[in-house]
Amino acid sequence: MRHFKFLYIIFLLAFISCGSADTCKDAKGTISWLPYASTDKGQVCVDEGISSPTIDIACRELGGHWEGAPVNIHRATDGSTIGKNGFAISQSDSQVDIYAPDDLGILYGVYALLRNPELGRNGRVEDSPSYDLRLLNHWDNLDGTIERGYAGKSLWKWEGLPDSVSPRYEEYARANAAIGINGTVLNNVNASPKILSEEYLKKVAALADIFRPYGIKVYLSVNFASPMVLDSLPTADPLNPEVVKWWTDKADEIYSLIPDFGGFLVKANSEGQPGPMDFGRTHADGANMLAGALKPHDGVVMWRAFVYSPADADRAKQAYLEFQPLDGKFADNVIIQIKNGPVDFQPREPYSPLFGAMTATDGMAEFQITQEYLGHSNHLAYLAPMWTEFFDYVQPSSIKAVAGVANIGDDDNWTGHPLVQANWYAFGRLAWNPQLTSTQIADEWLSMALVDKAQTPEDVYESLLDMFDTSREAVVDYMMPLGLHHLFAFGHHYGPEPWCDVEGARPDWLPKYYHRADSTGLGFDRSPSGSNAVGQYPEPLRSQLASVETCPEEFLLWFHHVPWTHRMKSGNTLWEELCIAYQRGVEKVEEYRQTWEKAKPYIAPELYTDVETCLATQLKDAKWWRDACLQYFAQYSKMPIPAEIASEMRPLEELMKIHLPITNYESPTPALLDSLR
Ligand code: GCW
């Protein structure tokens, strides 16, 4: 037995106590993977010399929520194999031991144990994060709106900060720490320079103080022209000494308020944002200048590769064209943040060829958790399968960090759709360990958040699991199967508008640029005889993608313009296969409604009704997509839509009249959709 200097027996109330764990499954305002029920009996012993606000939280969580044998907390010894922020757990009937090389590792171990009380029972379990940076990106504006946010207004109540502090700030930190997220970029990449004003930095510091003991660092998106806007400098040229001094001073000011500030995220020379190229400089010049200002403080610059100046005829090629030649020119505290696909968070994209193409530069993946292109907060689209698909192509070890554009707002349930807290959870789990499978994560979430697994018949549970696991593929099917992409309505990106034309809009913002439907066929020719975007991929993938015969069918129309009569692997023509896919998507949603009905006895009543409403909207939307796209494309294919689909379709002319009066900051309500369709 070890000798314990300190023995904490903690009888603390949980932050929010509501009786029993099960009743919490429908409680509004809760985070589905956190414990709320207070047991007040967890017994914790901490080795001598281990003490910090983070350890206090670990003890408080165990004290309030742990029902098993006493827990002993140890510092892992020098020779230990446990990685930074990792932990090891072993338990017997009489005691649980948690070892970690640092305090945050202990906190992560505690949350892992609370999530899975059996952890370490059959032998010591060791776990540590795959990446040092596991970040959320909030596209939150300072006026409280959220770009592409579908869960209400921003969590950050800037007008009240720094004095008035919402209890949700700490709950947010707790939720993130519990799944291993360790950083947050608070503001929109379309950044207001005001975030760097003294007034706002004090507000940011107040949030950082709350997040710090949970191991969460704060980062900011910065506007490259900030020195001009905030302090009237005549230029923001990154090689100008006054500009360099401005950023150096600004970094010093930030670190005097927030000593562990993480760094900057930058969207430059993209979609109208200012950047170094406005001054005849390169991305590397801009990024390195900011990196120099942050370097003495150990801060990083995450420089986004989401750029598409119309230099080439194919938007999908542009990030690579602009960034790949700069490989090796970036400072060592710069990370290039690359969206998972080469266009823009479509329901399915091939991976961006920039991954793996910059071997002398650190890169990180940017995923989108908020469902800008997957039905906003109205559709169930469990996104882990999309992210694990990415890791099937991109070696997890080839990137340095992972970021996810948050789906979090001030709605009661935090994320809008009642089931998509699962996507926040899944992002955190995969950022911790990209080798986890999507089914495993869905299983964890369902049994923690949705139903009591032991009380739910196996077939019901399996159907729910299948509903989660197939839901993203269903969205692909009813929105844009076989590699189609960007068929969305202009601006808000909610419904189907493959016909969309907006006077004065950039062509690459319009669906026709992407689908290229004509009498000969459908799809964007990115083969060597087309834009040759395939040339940006390494062999042997390049050759595989380059040929219609070998290109995986889920990417066919992404890479090829294919004749309507082309024979698919199934033996069907392209046109027939397209009809089958759209219909399959619709039928999947019909199946989800049955699954949900079957699960009714095992689901909390209010949650049941909320999801039932969402699924009804999702089904109407799926049919809307199917009817709009098939009838629109039929004008070019001149081929018939199968009678069983055609008989229930709304005429194309009617569908083309639907225009949703919504901004880029909201989801259409079911009532609005019903009134227009
Ligand atoms: O996905 C597109 C969105 C923009 C967004 C941009 C980006 C924050 O439509 O709303 O701007 O990408 O990622 O910068």
Tab-separated table of N, CA and C in Angstrom, residues 563-568 570-578 639:
chain	number	residue	atom	x	y	z
A	563	PRO	N	-21.004	10.385	-69.374
A	563	PRO	CA	-22.219	10.270	-70.203
A	563	PRO	C	-23.397	9.699	-69.409
A	564	TRP	N	-24.577	10.186	-69.711
A	564	TRP	CA	-25.781	9.731	-68.989
A	564	TRP	C	-25.962	8.221	-69.113
A	565	THR	N	-25.462	7.664	-70.216
A	565	THR	CA	-25.674	6.231	-70.465
A	565	THR	C	-24.499	5.376	-69.992
A	566	HIS	N	-23.519	6.009	-69.352
A	566	HIS	CA	-22.355	5.253	-68.855
A	566	HIS	C	-22.819	4.102	-67.949
A	567	ARG	N	-22.230	2.926	-68.158
A	567	ARG	CA	-22.594	1.768	-67.321
A	567	ARG	C	-21.835	1.801	-66.005
A	568	MET	N	-22.551	1.831	-64.914
A	568	MET	CA	-21.928	1.819	-63.594
A	568	MET	C	-21.603	0.360	-63.225
A	570	SER	N	-22.868	-1.497	-61.115
A	570	SER	CA	-24.090	-2.277	-60.906
A	570	SER	C	-24.703	-2.761	-62.211
A	571	GLY	N	-24.265	-2.191	-63.336
A	571	GLY	CA	-24.895	-2.513	-64.618
A	571	GLY	C	-25.917	-1.459	-65.025
A	572	ASN	N	-26.334	-0.629	-64.071
A	572	ASN	CA	-27.264	0.462	-64.386
A	572	ASN	C	-26.538	1.571	-65.132
A	573	THR	N	-27.321	2.398	-65.835
A	573	THR	CA	-26.711	3.586	-66.437
A	573	THR	C	-26.487	4.629	-65.345
A	574	LEU	N	-25.668	5.626	-65.667
A	574	LEU	CA	-25.460	6.714	-64.701
A	574	LEU	C	-26.806	7.303	-64.290
A	575	TRP	N	-27.663	7.551	-65.274
A	575	TRP	CA	-28.955	8.172	-64.955
A	575	TRP	C	-29.773	7.300	-63.997
A	576	GLU	N	-29.820	5.985	-64.300
A	576	GLU	CA	-30.586	5.093	-63.419
A	576	GLU	C	-29.994	5.100	-62.014
A	577	GLU	N	-28.688	5.078	-61.947
A	577	GLU	CA	-28.001	5.028	-60.651
A	577	GLU	C	-28.267	6.304	-59.839
A	578	LEU	N	-28.328	7.407	-60.547
A	578	LEU	CA	-28.614	8.680	-59.888
A	578	LEU	C	-30.017	8.643	-59.269
A	639	MET	N	-34.003	11.481	-69.980
A	639	MET	CA	-34.349	10.102	-69.637
A	639	MET	C	-35.419	10.127	-68.546
